[in-house]
Amino acid sequence: MRSVVGRSRTIPALPAALAAAAVLTALAAPAEARRGRHHHHASSGGYNPPYAAMVVDVKSGKTLHAVNEDALRHPASITKVMTLYMLFEQMERGKFALDSDLTISAHAAAQAPSKLGLRPGQTITVEDAIKAIVTKSANDVACAIGENIAGSEERFAQMMTAKAHALGMSRTRYANASGLPDPDQLTTARDLTVLARAIQDRFPHYYRYFQTRSFAFRGRVIGNHNHLLGNVQGVDGIKTGYTRDSGFNLMTAAKSEGRQIVAIVLGGKSGASRDRIMADLVRSSLPRAFAGARQAPPVTEVAERARPAVVADAVSRTRTQVASADDDDVETTGTTGEPLDITPSRATTTPGGTWKPGPQALPKAAQAYAGTSSAQAPFPGASKTVARMASSERDEPPKAITGTRVVPTAWVIQLGAMDDEAKARSMLSEARAKVGGSLSKAAPYTVKVEHGGTTLYRARFSGFSEQDAAQDACTALKRSGFSCFATRS
């Protein structure tokens, strides 16, 4: 993968009148607004952004609609969903609270619109930052979130990419926190359905912010760019996006009568046509979704426990920004079963060694969630490590290949799936040592599964009769830097 660190670009200085004229031009004639810029998707006959779409049934994991779902596209401001995912994770770990202040740097303040227009040195609370992202799609705030977490936007983009791959978004790469134009900012409709599910599964208590219709900020009332909220039955979020190269994008989640879907539309020719396409997809797909108990497992990270490193960046790097990152502001911008002895004195000679904190190398045969065809190559320069999700919506569930000796309780916690049992045991040992308390009476065990020709070992804790107890223990694990989820056994 070609690193985004060290690139230096300049923001052209435009007089205010010229900038305003560019806004009007872009609003009136998107085809004209695209001229004068290098395009990665050549087109003829005017403005014709490449189209892609996908709808997934959350409860069954089945694909209900797909067009060009694995083709590379620019995410535009849908990028900010991952930016908020990263922020929510830091909040869950206690690094930030809703009333924590985020400082605006000169680099953040210089971001192209859409923006709040904050000045260098000013601050904004985390909660207002979340609302500004959801409603205004503020690029200055998105950049500030990245800088306050990682020390620089470039470092944050690397973290976002690593997180995407850990979630199974194997073809996604981020170059910035906002979604402003960058040729290296790439994703697919399929990958974005994974993110749409992951942010709801992992942060249901923070996901509600995506339902915000408007919020008051320093004397202004800012409305949400997502016009489907309140206008299409069942829609409860989540994010719009626009750049000249991407076209008009939309990530949507909808629930109705026990059914739940996520839907992606990329490359709409206008905000209105994109909204019509999405509304039609929701209305046609939601009634066909499964209404029973959820069968598909939650989207989780696998073998990804790297903590964000705070890296001071003495040089503020900028990039040319010639299109907006949002459409309402179009401006120049089987189990082993045995209770495990996980005391430190227990040595192992299992090949592969012990598990260590940080990103784990996974087997090449490991498949991403809703895996792609083996004949399909990832984008040029992509990491060869492919993250594996807890399940695949295209494949059969993994089959246990040994008998069970430990009888799991009603609820269990899963930390990850490793390619070596010693690593899984090491992970469980470290988790108990760091968390104690809620795990002191839990029974660690591994589940040996075979999936896609690869043997993996799920690291789990049993001992929870109630969902709340399992969720509390999982929350404690997350605060200590472990990824996990509670699930019925």
CSV table of C-alpha atoms in Angstrom, one decimal:
chain,number,residue,atom,x,y,z
A,1,MET,CA,0.0,0.0,0.0
A,2,ARG,CA,1.3,3.4,-0.9
A,3,SER,CA,1.6,5.5,2.2
A,4,VAL,CA,-0.4,8.7,2.4
A,5,VAL,CA,2.2,10.2,4.8
A,6,GLY,CA,4.4,12.8,3.5
A,7,ARG,CA,2.3,14.0,0.6
A,8,SER,CA,2.2,17.8,0.4
A,9,ARG,CA,-0.3,19.7,-1.6
A,10,THR,CA,-1.5,23.2,-1.6
A,11,ILE,CA,-5.0,24.8,-1.4
A,12,PRO,CA,-5.5,27.3,-4.2
A,13,ALA,CA,-6.5,30.7,-2.9
A,14,LEU,CA,-9.7,31.8,-4.6
A,15,PRO,CA,-11.3,35.2,-4.1
A,16,ALA,CA,-14.6,35.1,-2.3
A,17,ALA,CA,-16.6,36.1,-5.3
A,18,LEU,CA,-15.0,33.4,-7.4
A,19,ALA,CA,-15.6,30.9,-4.7
A,20,ALA,CA,-19.3,31.9,-4.6
A,21,ALA,CA,-19.6,31.7,-8.3
A,22,ALA,CA,-18.1,28.2,-8.2
A,23,VAL,CA,-20.7,27.2,-5.7
A,24,LEU,CA,-23.5,28.4,-8.0
A,25,THR,CA,-21.9,26.7,-11.0
A,26,ALA,CA,-21.6,23.4,-9.2
A,27,LEU,CA,-25.2,23.6,-7.9
A,28,ALA,CA,-26.6,24.5,-11.3
A,29,ALA,CA,-24.5,22.3,-13.6
A,30,PRO,CA,-22.5,19.4,-12.0
A,31,ALA,CA,-21.1,18.6,-15.4
A,32,GLU,CA,-19.4,22.0,-15.6
A,33,ALA,CA,-18.3,21.7,-12.0
A,34,ARG,CA,-16.3,18.7,-12.9
A,35,ARG,CA,-14.2,20.4,-15.5
A,36,GLY,CA,-10.6,21.3,-14.9
A,37,ARG,CA,-9.9,18.3,-12.6
A,38,HIS,CA,-8.1,15.0,-13.2
A,39,HIS,CA,-10.7,12.2,-13.3
A,40,HIS,CA,-10.1,8.6,-12.4
A,41,HIS,CA,-13.3,7.4,-14.0
A,42,ALA,CA,-13.4,8.8,-17.5
A,43,SER,CA,-16.8,9.7,-18.9
A,44,SER,CA,-18.1,11.2,-22.1
A,45,GLY,CA,-21.2,13.2,-22.7
A,46,GLY,CA,-21.2,15.2,-19.5
A,47,TYR,CA,-21.5,14.4,-15.8
A,48,ASN,CA,-21.8,10.6,-15.4
A,49,PRO,CA,-20.4,9.3,-12.1
A,50,PRO,CA,-20.0,5.6,-11.9
A,51,TYR,CA,-23.0,4.0,-10.2
A,52,ALA,CA,-23.0,1.2,-7.5
A,53,ALA,CA,-25.5,0.0,-5.0
A,54,MET,CA,-26.1,-2.7,-2.5
A,55,VAL,CA,-28.9,-3.7,0.0
A,56,VAL,CA,-28.3,-6.2,2.8
A,57,ASP,CA,-30.8,-7.8,5.2
A,58,VAL,CA,-29.2,-7.3,8.6
A,59,LYS,CA,-31.0,-10.2,10.3
A,60,SER,CA,-30.3,-12.9,7.7
A,61,GLY,CA,-27.1,-11.4,6.1
A,62,LYS,CA,-28.6,-12.0,2.7
A,63,THR,CA,-28.0,-9.6,-0.2
A,64,LEU,CA,-31.3,-8.2,-1.4
A,65,HIS,CA,-30.0,-6.0,-4.2
A,66,ALA,CA,-26.5,-5.4,-5.8
A,67,VAL,CA,-25.1,-3.5,-8.7
A,68,ASN,CA,-21.4,-3.0,-9.1
A,69,GLU,CA,-21.1,-3.8,-5.5
A,70,ASP,CA,-17.4,-4.7,-5.6
A,71,ALA,CA,-16.2,-1.9,-7.9
A,72,LEU,CA,-14.0,0.7,-6.4
A,73,ARG,CA,-15.6,4.1,-5.7
A,74,HIS,CA,-14.9,7.3,-3.8
A,75,PRO,CA,-16.8,7.4,-0.6
A,76,ALA,CA,-17.0,11.2,-0.2
A,77,SER,CA,-18.5,12.2,3.1
A,78,ILE,CA,-19.6,8.7,3.9
A,79,THR,CA,-16.0,8.5,5.1
A,80,LYS,CA,-17.2,10.3,8.2
A,81,VAL,CA,-19.0,7.3,9.4
A,82,MET,CA,-15.7,5.6,9.9
A,83,THR,CA,-14.3,8.8,11.5
A,84,LEU,CA,-17.1,8.6,14.0
A,85,TYR,CA,-16.6,4.9,14.5
A,86,MET,CA,-13.1,5.7,15.6
A,87,LEU,CA,-14.3,8.5,17.9
A,88,PHE,CA,-16.9,6.2,19.5
A,89,GLU,CA,-14.3,3.6,20.1
A,90,GLN,CA,-12.1,6.1,21.9
A,91,MET,CA,-15.1,7.3,24.0
A,92,GLU,CA,-15.9,3.7,24.9
A,93,ARG,CA,-12.3,3.3,26.1
A,94,GLY,CA,-12.7,6.4,28.3
A,95,LYS,CA,-10.3,8.6,26.3
A,96,PHE,CA,-13.0,11.1,25.5
A,97,ALA,CA,-16.3,12.1,27.0
A,98,LEU,CA,-19.2,13.9,25.4
A,99,ASP,CA,-18.1,17.1,27.1
A,100,SER,CA,-14.4,16.8,26.2
A,101,ASP,CA,-13.0,19.6,24.1
A,102,LEU,CA,-11.5,19.0,20.7
A,103,THR,CA,-9.0,21.7,19.6
A,104,ILE,CA,-9.1,23.1,16.1
A,105,SER,CA,-5.7,23.3,14.4
A,106,ALA,CA,-4.7,25.6,11.5
A,107,HIS,CA,-4.8,22.5,9.3
A,108,ALA,CA,-8.4,21.6,10.4
A,109,ALA,CA,-9.5,25.2,10.0
A,110,ALA,CA,-8.2,25.3,6.5
A,111,GLN,CA,-10.3,22.5,5.2
A,112,ALA,CA,-12.7,23.2,2.3
A,113,PRO,CA,-16.4,23.4,2.9
A,114,SER,CA,-18.8,22.1,4.0
A,115,LYS,CA,-17.5,23.3,7.4
A,116,LEU,CA,-18.4,25.1,10.6
A,117,GLY,CA,-15.8,27.7,10.0
A,118,LEU,CA,-14.0,27.3,13.3
A,119,ARG,CA,-10.7,29.2,13.8
A,120,PRO,CA,-7.4,27.8,14.9
A,121,GLY,CA,-7.2,27.5,18.6
A,122,GLN,CA,-11.0,27.3,19.1
A,123,THR,CA,-12.5,24.2,20.6
A,124,ILE,CA,-15.7,22.2,20.2
A,125,THR,CA,-17.1,19.6,22.5
A,126,VAL,CA,-17.2,16.0,21.4
A,127,GLU,CA,-21.0,15.9,21.4
A,128,ASP,CA,-21.2,19.0,19.2
A,129,ALA,CA,-18.6,17.6,16.9
A,130,ILE,CA,-20.6,14.4,16.5
A,131,LYS,CA,-23.7,16.5,15.7
A,132,ALA,CA,-21.8,18.7,13.3
A,133,ILE,CA,-20.6,15.6,11.4
A,134,VAL,CA,-24.0,14.0,11.2
A,135,THR,CA,-25.9,17.2,10.1
A,136,LYS,CA,-23.5,19.7,8.5
A,137,SER,CA,-20.9,17.1,7.5
A,138,ALA,CA,-18.3,19.6,8.7
A,139,ASN,CA,-14.9,18.9,7.2
A,140,ASP,CA,-13.0,21.0,9.7
A,141,VAL,CA,-14.5,19.1,12.5
A,142,ALA,CA,-13.8,15.7,10.9
A,143,CYS,CA,-10.2,16.7,10.5
A,144,ALA,CA,-10.0,17.9,14.1
A,145,ILE,CA,-11.4,14.6,15.4
A,146,GLY,CA,-8.6,12.8,13.6
A,147,GLU,CA,-5.9,15.1,14.8
A,148,ASN,CA,-7.1,15.0,18.4
A,149,ILE,CA,-7.1,11.2,18.4
A,150,ALA,CA,-4.0,10.4,16.4
A,151,GLY,CA,-1.9,13.6,16.4
A,152,SER,CA,-2.2,14.1,12.6
A,153,GLU,CA,-4.8,13.5,10.0
A,154,GLU,CA,-2.4,11.4,8.0
A,155,ARG,CA,-1.8,9.0,10.9
A,156,PHE,CA,-5.5,8.9,11.6
A,157,ALA,CA,-6.2,7.9,8.0
A,158,GLN,CA,-3.8,5.0,8.4
A,159,MET,CA,-5.7,4.0,11.5
A,160,MET,CA,-9.0,4.2,9.7
A,161,THR,CA,-7.7,2.0,7.0
A,162,ALA,CA,-6.4,-0.6,9.5
A,163,LYS,CA,-9.8,-0.5,11.2
A,164,ALA,CA,-11.6,-1.0,7.9
A,165,HIS,CA,-9.5,-4.1,7.1
A,166,ALA,CA,-10.1,-5.5,10.7
A,167,LEU,CA,-13.8,-5.2,10.1
A,168,GLY,CA,-13.6,-7.0,6.8
A,169,MET,CA,-13.7,-4.0,4.5
A,170,SER,CA,-10.8,-5.4,2.5
A,171,ARG,CA,-10.9,-3.1,-0.5
A,172,THR,CA,-11.3,0.2,1.5
A,173,ARG,CA,-8.5,2.7,1.9
A,174,TYR,CA,-8.6,6.1,3.6
A,175,ALA,CA,-6.4,9.1,2.9
A,176,ASN,CA,-8.2,11.7,5.1
A,177,ALA,CA,-10.9,12.0,7.8
A,178,SER,CA,-13.5,14.0,5.9
A,179,GLY,CA,-13.9,12.4,2.4
A,180,LEU,CA,-12.7,15.5,0.6
A,181,PRO,CA,-11.3,14.5,-2.8
A,182,ASP,CA,-8.2,12.3,-2.9
A,183,PRO,CA,-7.4,9.6,-5.5
A,184,ASP,CA,-6.4,7.2,-2.8
A,185,GLN,CA,-9.7,7.4,-0.9
A,186,LEU,CA,-11.4,4.3,-2.1
A,187,THR,CA,-14.1,1.8,-1.1
A,188,THR,CA,-16.9,-0.4,-2.5
A,189,ALA,CA,-20.6,-0.6,-1.9
A,190,ARG,CA,-20.1,-4.0,-0.3
A,191,ASP,CA,-17.5,-2.7,2.1
A,192,LEU,CA,-19.8,0.2,3.1
A,193,THR,CA,-22.7,-2.2,4.0
A,194,VAL,CA,-20.2,-3.8,6.4
A,195,LEU,CA,-19.5,-0.4,8.0
A,196,ALA,CA,-23.2,0.4,8.2
A,197,ARG,CA,-23.9,-2.7,10.2
A,198,ALA,CA,-20.7,-2.5,12.3
A,199,ILE,CA,-21.4,0.9,13.7
A,200,GLN,CA,-24.9,-0.1,14.8
A,201,ASP,CA,-23.7,-3.4,16.2
A,202,ARG,CA,-20.8,-2.0,18.1
A,203,PHE,CA,-22.2,1.4,19.2
A,204,PRO,CA,-26.0,1.2,19.5
A,205,HIS,CA,-26.0,3.9,22.2
A,206,TYR,CA,-24.1,6.3,20.0
A,207,TYR,CA,-25.8,5.4,16.7
A,208,ARG,CA,-28.8,7.4,17.8
A,209,TYR,CA,-26.9,10.6,16.8
A,210,PHE,CA,-27.4,9.7,13.2
A,211,GLN,CA,-31.1,10.3,13.7
A,212,THR,CA,-30.4,14.0,14.5
A,213,ARG,CA,-32.6,16.2,12.3
A,214,SER,CA,-30.9,19.5,13.4
A,215,PHE,CA,-28.9,21.0,16.2
A,216,ALA,CA,-28.2,24.5,17.5
A,217,PHE,CA,-24.6,25.7,17.5
A,218,ARG,CA,-23.5,29.1,18.7
A,219,GLY,CA,-26.6,30.9,17.5
A,220,ARG,CA,-27.2,28.8,14.4
A,221,VAL,CA,-29.6,26.0,13.7
A,222,ILE,CA,-28.0,23.4,11.4
A,223,GLY,CA,-30.2,20.9,9.5
A,224,ASN,CA,-29.4,17.4,8.4
A,225,HIS,CA,-28.4,16.8,4.8
A,226,ASN,CA,-30.1,13.4,4.9
A,227,HIS,CA,-33.6,14.3,3.5
A,228,LEU,CA,-34.9,10.7,3.8
A,229,LEU,CA,-35.1,11.1,7.6
A,230,GLY,CA,-38.7,11.6,8.4
A,231,ASN,CA,-39.8,11.2,4.8
A,232,VAL,CA,-39.3,7.5,4.1
A,233,GLN,CA,-40.9,5.1,6.5
A,234,GLY,CA,-38.4,3.1,8.6
A,235,VAL,CA,-35.3,5.2,7.7
A,236,ASP,CA,-33.3,6.0,10.8
A,237,GLY,CA,-29.9,7.3,9.4
A,238,ILE,CA,-27.2,7.4,8.3
A,239,LYS,CA,-25.0,9.6,6.0
A,240,THR,CA,-24.9,11.5,2.7
A,241,GLY,CA,-21.8,12.4,0.6
A,242,TYR,CA,-20.8,14.2,-2.5
A,243,THR,CA,-17.7,15.1,-4.5
A,244,ARG,CA,-17.4,15.7,-8.2
A,245,ASP,CA,-15.7,12.4,-8.8
A,246,SER,CA,-17.9,10.3,-6.6
A,247,GLY,CA,-21.3,11.7,-7.5
A,248,PHE,CA,-24.0,11.7,-4.9
A,249,ASN,CA,-23.7,9.0,-2.3
A,250,LEU,CA,-25.9,7.8,0.5
A,251,MET,CA,-25.6,5.2,3.3
A,252,THR,CA,-29.0,4.3,4.7
A,253,ALA,CA,-30.3,2.1,7.5
A,254,ALA,CA,-34.0,1.3,7.9
A,255,LYS,CA,-36.2,-0.7,10.3
A,256,SER,CA,-39.9,-1.6,10.1
A,257,GLU,CA,-42.1,-4.4,11.6
A,258,GLY,CA,-39.2,-6.4,12.9
A,259,ARG,CA,-37.2,-6.1,9.6
A,260,GLN,CA,-33.9,-4.3,9.2
A,261,ILE,CA,-31.7,-3.4,6.2
A,262,VAL,CA,-28.7,-1.3,5.3
A,263,ALA,CA,-28.4,0.1,1.8
A,264,ILE,CA,-25.8,1.9,-0.2
A,265,VAL,CA,-26.1,4.1,-3.3
A,266,LEU,CA,-23.0,5.5,-4.9
A,267,GLY,CA,-22.7,7.7,-7.9
A,268,GLY,CA,-26.1,9.4,-8.1
A,269,LYS,CA,-26.3,12.0,-10.8
A,270,SER,CA,-28.0,14.5,-8.4
A,271,GLY,CA,-29.1,14.5,-4.8
A,272,ALA,CA,-32.7,14.2,-5.8
A,273,SER,CA,-32.2,11.3,-8.1
A,274,ARG,CA,-30.0,9.5,-5.5
A,275,ASP,CA,-32.7,10.0,-2.9
A,276,ARG,CA,-35.4,8.6,-5.2
A,277,ILE,CA,-33.2,5.6,-6.0
A,278,MET,CA,-32.6,5.0,-2.3
A,279,ALA,CA,-36.3,5.5,-1.4
A,280,ASP,CA,-37.3,3.0,-4.0
A,281,LEU,CA,-34.7,0.5,-2.7
A,282,VAL,CA,-35.9,0.8,0.9
A,283,ARG,CA,-39.5,0.5,0.0
A,284,SER,CA,-38.9,-2.6,-2.2
A,285,SER,CA,-36.3,-4.3,0.0
A,286,LEU,CA,-37.6,-3.8,3.5
A,287,PRO,CA,-40.8,-5.9,3.1
A,288,ARG,CA,-38.6,-8.8,1.7
A,289,ALA,CA,-36.2,-8.7,4.7
A,290,PHE,CA,-36.4,-11.4,7.4
A,291,ALA,CA,-38.6,-10.5,10.3
A,292,GLY,CA,-37.6,-13.2,12.8
A,293,ALA,CA,-34.8,-13.3,15.3
A,294,ARG,CA,-31.4,-12.2,14.0
A,295,GLN,CA,-29.5,-15.1,12.4
A,296,ALA,CA,-26.4,-13.3,11.1
A,297,PRO,CA,-23.8,-12.6,13.7
A,298,PRO,CA,-22.8,-9.1,14.5
A,299,VAL,CA,-20.0,-7.5,12.5
A,300,THR,CA,-16.9,-7.7,14.6
A,301,GLU,CA,-13.2,-7.0,14.3
A,302,VAL,CA,-10.9,-10.0,14.1
A,303,ALA,CA,-7.4,-10.1,15.6
A,304,GLU,CA,-7.4,-6.3,15.5
A,305,ARG,CA,-6.5,-4.8,18.9
A,306,ALA,CA,-4.0,-2.1,18.0
A,307,ARG,CA,-4.4,1.0,20.1
A,308,PRO,CA,-4.2,4.4,18.5
A,309,ALA,CA,-0.8,5.9,18.8
A,310,VAL,CA,-0.7,9.6,19.5
A,311,VAL,CA,1.8,10.9,17.0
A,312,ALA,CA,2.8,14.6,17.0
A,313,ASP,CA,3.0,16.0,13.5
A,314,ALA,CA,5.1,19.1,13.4
A,315,VAL,CA,4.3,19.8,9.7
A,316,SER,CA,0.8,20.6,8.7
A,317,ARG,CA,0.2,19.1,5.3
A,318,THR,CA,-2.5,20.3,3.0
A,319,ARG,CA,-4.1,19.0,-0.2
A,320,THR,CA,-5.8,20.4,-3.2
A,321,GLN,CA,-9.6,20.4,-2.5
A,322,VAL,CA,-11.8,21.2,-5.4
A,323,ALA,CA,-15.1,19.7,-4.5
A,324,SER,CA,-17.4,19.5,-1.5
A,325,ALA,CA,-17.7,16.4,0.6
A,326,ASP,CA,-21.4,16.7,0.9
A,327,ASP,CA,-24.2,17.3,-1.5
A,328,ASP,CA,-26.1,20.2,0.2
A,329,ASP,CA,-22.9,22.3,0.2
A,330,VAL,CA,-21.6,21.9,-3.3
A,331,GLU,CA,-18.7,24.3,-3.2
A,332,THR,CA,-15.2,24.3,-4.4
A,333,THR,CA,-14.5,21.7,-2.5
A,334,GLY,CA,-16.3,-27.2,16.8
A,335,THR,CA,-14.8,-26.6,20.3
A,336,THR,CA,-11.8,-27.9,22.0
A,337,GLY,CA,-14.1,-27.9,24.9
A,338,GLU,CA,-11.6,-28.0,27.7
A,339,PRO,CA,-11.5,-25.4,30.5
A,340,LEU,CA,-8.2,-23.7,29.7
A,341,ASP,CA,-5.3,-23.5,32.1
A,342,ILE,CA,-4.2,-20.0,31.2
A,343,THR,CA,-1.9,-19.3,34.1
A,344,PRO,CA,1.4,-17.7,33.0
A,345,SER,CA,3.5,-20.8,34.0
A,346,ARG,CA,1.7,-22.9,31.3
A,347,ALA,CA,4.2,-23.1,28.4
A,348,THR,CA,3.3,-24.0,24.9
A,349,THR,CA,5.2,-25.3,22.0
A,350,THR,CA,2.4,-24.8,19.5
A,351,PRO,CA,3.8,-23.4,16.3
A,352,GLY,CA,3.0,-19.7,15.8
A,353,GLY,CA,4.0,-18.6,19.3
A,354,THR,CA,1.8,-16.4,21.6
A,355,TRP,CA,-0.6,-13.7,20.8
A,356,LYS,CA,0.8,-10.2,21.0
A,357,PRO,CA,-1.0,-6.9,21.2
A,358,GLY,CA,-1.5,-5.2,17.8
A,359,PRO,CA,-2.6,-6.2,14.3
A,360,GLN,CA,-2.4,-9.9,13.7
A,361,ALA,CA,-1.2,-11.6,10.5
A,362,LEU,CA,-4.1,-13.7,9.3
A,363,PRO,CA,-4.0,-16.7,7.0
A,364,LYS,CA,-4.2,-15.8,3.3
A,365,ALA,CA,-7.3,-18.0,3.0
A,366,ALA,CA,-9.2,-16.0,5.6
A,367,GLN,CA,-12.2,-14.4,3.9
A,368,ALA,CA,-13.7,-10.9,4.4
A,369,TYR,CA,-17.3,-10.6,5.5
A,370,ALA,CA,-19.5,-11.2,2.5
A,371,GLY,CA,-16.4,-12.4,0.8
A,372,THR,CA,-15.4,-11.4,-2.7
A,373,SER,CA,-14.5,-13.8,-5.5
A,374,SER,CA,-11.1,-15.4,-5.3
A,375,ALA,CA,-10.5,-14.2,-8.8
A,376,GLN,CA,-11.0,-10.6,-7.8
A,377,ALA,CA,-7.9,-8.7,-7.0
A,378,PRO,CA,-7.9,-5.9,-4.3
A,379,PHE,CA,-7.2,-2.4,-5.4
A,380,PRO,CA,-3.6,-1.8,-6.5
A,381,GLY,CA,-1.2,-1.5,-3.6
A,382,ALA,CA,-3.6,-2.9,-1.1
A,383,SER,CA,-2.4,-4.8,1.9
A,384,LYS,CA,-2.2,-8.6,1.2
A,385,THR,CA,-3.6,-9.3,4.7
A,386,VAL,CA,-7.3,-9.9,4.5
A,387,ALA,CA,-9.4,-9.6,7.6
A,388,ARG,CA,-11.9,-12.3,8.3
A,389,MET,CA,-15.3,-11.6,9.8
A,390,ALA,CA,-17.2,-13.7,12.3
A,391,SER,CA,-19.2,-15.1,9.4
A,392,SER,CA,-19.9,-14.7,5.7
A,393,GLU,CA,-23.2,-13.9,4.2
A,394,ARG,CA,-22.3,-15.8,1.1
A,395,ASP,CA,-20.8,-18.9,2.8
A,396,GLU,CA,-22.2,-21.5,5.1
A,397,PRO,CA,-21.4,-20.9,8.8
A,398,PRO,CA,-18.2,-22.4,10.0
A,399,LYS,CA,-18.5,-26.0,11.2
A,400,ALA,CA,-17.2,-27.2,14.6
A,401,ILE,CA,-14.8,-30.0,14.0
A,402,THR,CA,-14.4,-31.4,17.5
A,403,GLY,CA,-16.7,-32.3,20.4
A,404,THR,CA,-17.6,-30.1,23.3
A,405,ARG,CA,-16.5,-30.7,26.9
A,406,VAL,CA,-17.3,-27.3,28.3
A,407,VAL,CA,-21.0,-26.5,28.2
A,408,PRO,CA,-21.3,-22.8,27.4
A,409,THR,CA,-23.7,-20.8,29.4
A,410,ALA,CA,-26.7,-18.9,27.9
A,411,TRP,CA,-24.4,-16.0,27.0
A,412,VAL,CA,-20.7,-16.0,26.1
A,413,ILE,CA,-18.1,-13.4,25.0
A,414,GLN,CA,-15.9,-13.8,22.0
A,415,LEU,CA,-12.7,-11.8,21.7
A,416,GLY,CA,-11.4,-12.9,18.3
A,417,ALA,CA,-10.5,-15.8,16.0
A,418,MET,CA,-6.8,-16.7,15.7
A,419,ASP,CA,-5.0,-18.9,13.3
A,420,ASP,CA,-3.2,-20.7,16.2
A,421,GLU,CA,-4.7,-22.0,19.5
A,422,ALA,CA,-1.7,-20.7,21.5
A,423,LYS,CA,-2.5,-17.2,20.3
A,424,ALA,CA,-6.1,-17.6,21.3
A,425,ARG,CA,-5.1,-18.9,24.8
A,426,SER,CA,-2.6,-16.1,25.2
A,427,MET,CA,-5.3,-13.5,24.3
A,428,LEU,CA,-7.7,-15.0,26.9
A,429,SER,CA,-4.9,-15.0,29.5
A,430,GLU,CA,-4.1,-11.4,29.0
A,431,ALA,CA,-7.8,-10.4,29.0
A,432,ARG,CA,-8.4,-12.0,32.4
A,433,ALA,CA,-5.2,-10.5,33.8
A,434,LYS,CA,-6.1,-7.0,32.7
A,435,VAL,CA,-9.8,-7.1,33.4
A,436,GLY,CA,-10.1,-9.4,36.4
A,437,GLY,CA,-13.4,-8.7,38.3
A,438,SER,CA,-16.2,-9.6,35.8
A,439,LEU,CA,-14.0,-12.3,34.3
A,440,SER,CA,-12.7,-13.9,37.5
A,441,LYS,CA,-15.4,-16.6,37.4
A,442,ALA,CA,-15.7,-16.9,33.7
A,443,ALA,CA,-14.5,-20.0,32.0
A,444,PRO,CA,-12.1,-19.4,29.1
A,445,TYR,CA,-12.3,-21.8,26.2
A,446,THR,CA,-11.5,-22.0,22.5
A,447,VAL,CA,-13.7,-23.1,19.6
A,448,LYS,CA,-11.9,-24.8,16.8
A,449,VAL,CA,-13.6,-24.1,13.5
A,450,GLU,CA,-12.9,-24.7,9.8
A,451,HIS,CA,-13.8,-22.1,7.3
A,452,GLY,CA,-12.8,-21.6,3.7
A,453,GLY,CA,-10.1,-24.3,4.1
A,454,THR,CA,-8.6,-22.5,7.1
A,455,THR,CA,-8.6,-23.7,10.7
A,456,LEU,CA,-9.2,-20.9,13.2
A,457,TYR,CA,-9.6,-20.8,17.0
A,458,ARG,CA,-12.3,-18.6,18.5
A,459,ALA,CA,-11.2,-17.2,21.9
A,460,ARG,CA,-14.3,-17.1,24.2
A,461,PHE,CA,-15.4,-16.7,27.9
A,462,SER,CA,-18.3,-18.7,29.2
A,463,GLY,CA,-20.1,-18.1,32.5
A,464,PHE,CA,-22.9,-15.6,31.8
A,465,SER,CA,-26.5,-16.5,32.3
A,466,GLU,CA,-27.8,-13.0,31.5
A,467,GLN,CA,-27.1,-10.7,28.5
A,468,ASP,CA,-26.5,-7.7,30.8
A,469,ALA,CA,-23.7,-9.6,32.6
A,470,ALA,CA,-22.0,-10.5,29.4
A,471,GLN,CA,-22.4,-7.0,28.0
A,472,ASP,CA,-20.9,-5.5,31.1
A,473,ALA,CA,-17.9,-7.8,30.9
A,474,CYS,CA,-17.4,-7.0,27.2
A,475,THR,CA,-17.5,-3.3,28.0
A,476,ALA,CA,-14.8,-3.8,30.6
A,477,LEU,CA,-12.7,-5.7,28.0
A,478,LYS,CA,-13.2,-2.9,25.5
A,479,ARG,CA,-12.0,-0.3,28.0
A,480,SER,CA,-8.8,-2.4,28.3
A,481,GLY,CA,-8.3,-2.3,24.6
A,482,PHE,CA,-9.8,-5.6,23.6
A,483,SER,CA,-12.4,-6.1,20.8
A,484,CYS,CA,-15.2,-8.4,21.7
A,485,PHE,CA,-18.9,-9.0,21.5
A,486,ALA,CA,-21.5,-10.8,23.6
A,487,THR,CA,-23.6,-13.5,21.9
A,488,ARG,CA,-25.9,-16.3,22.7
A,489,SER,CA,-24.2,-19.7,22.9
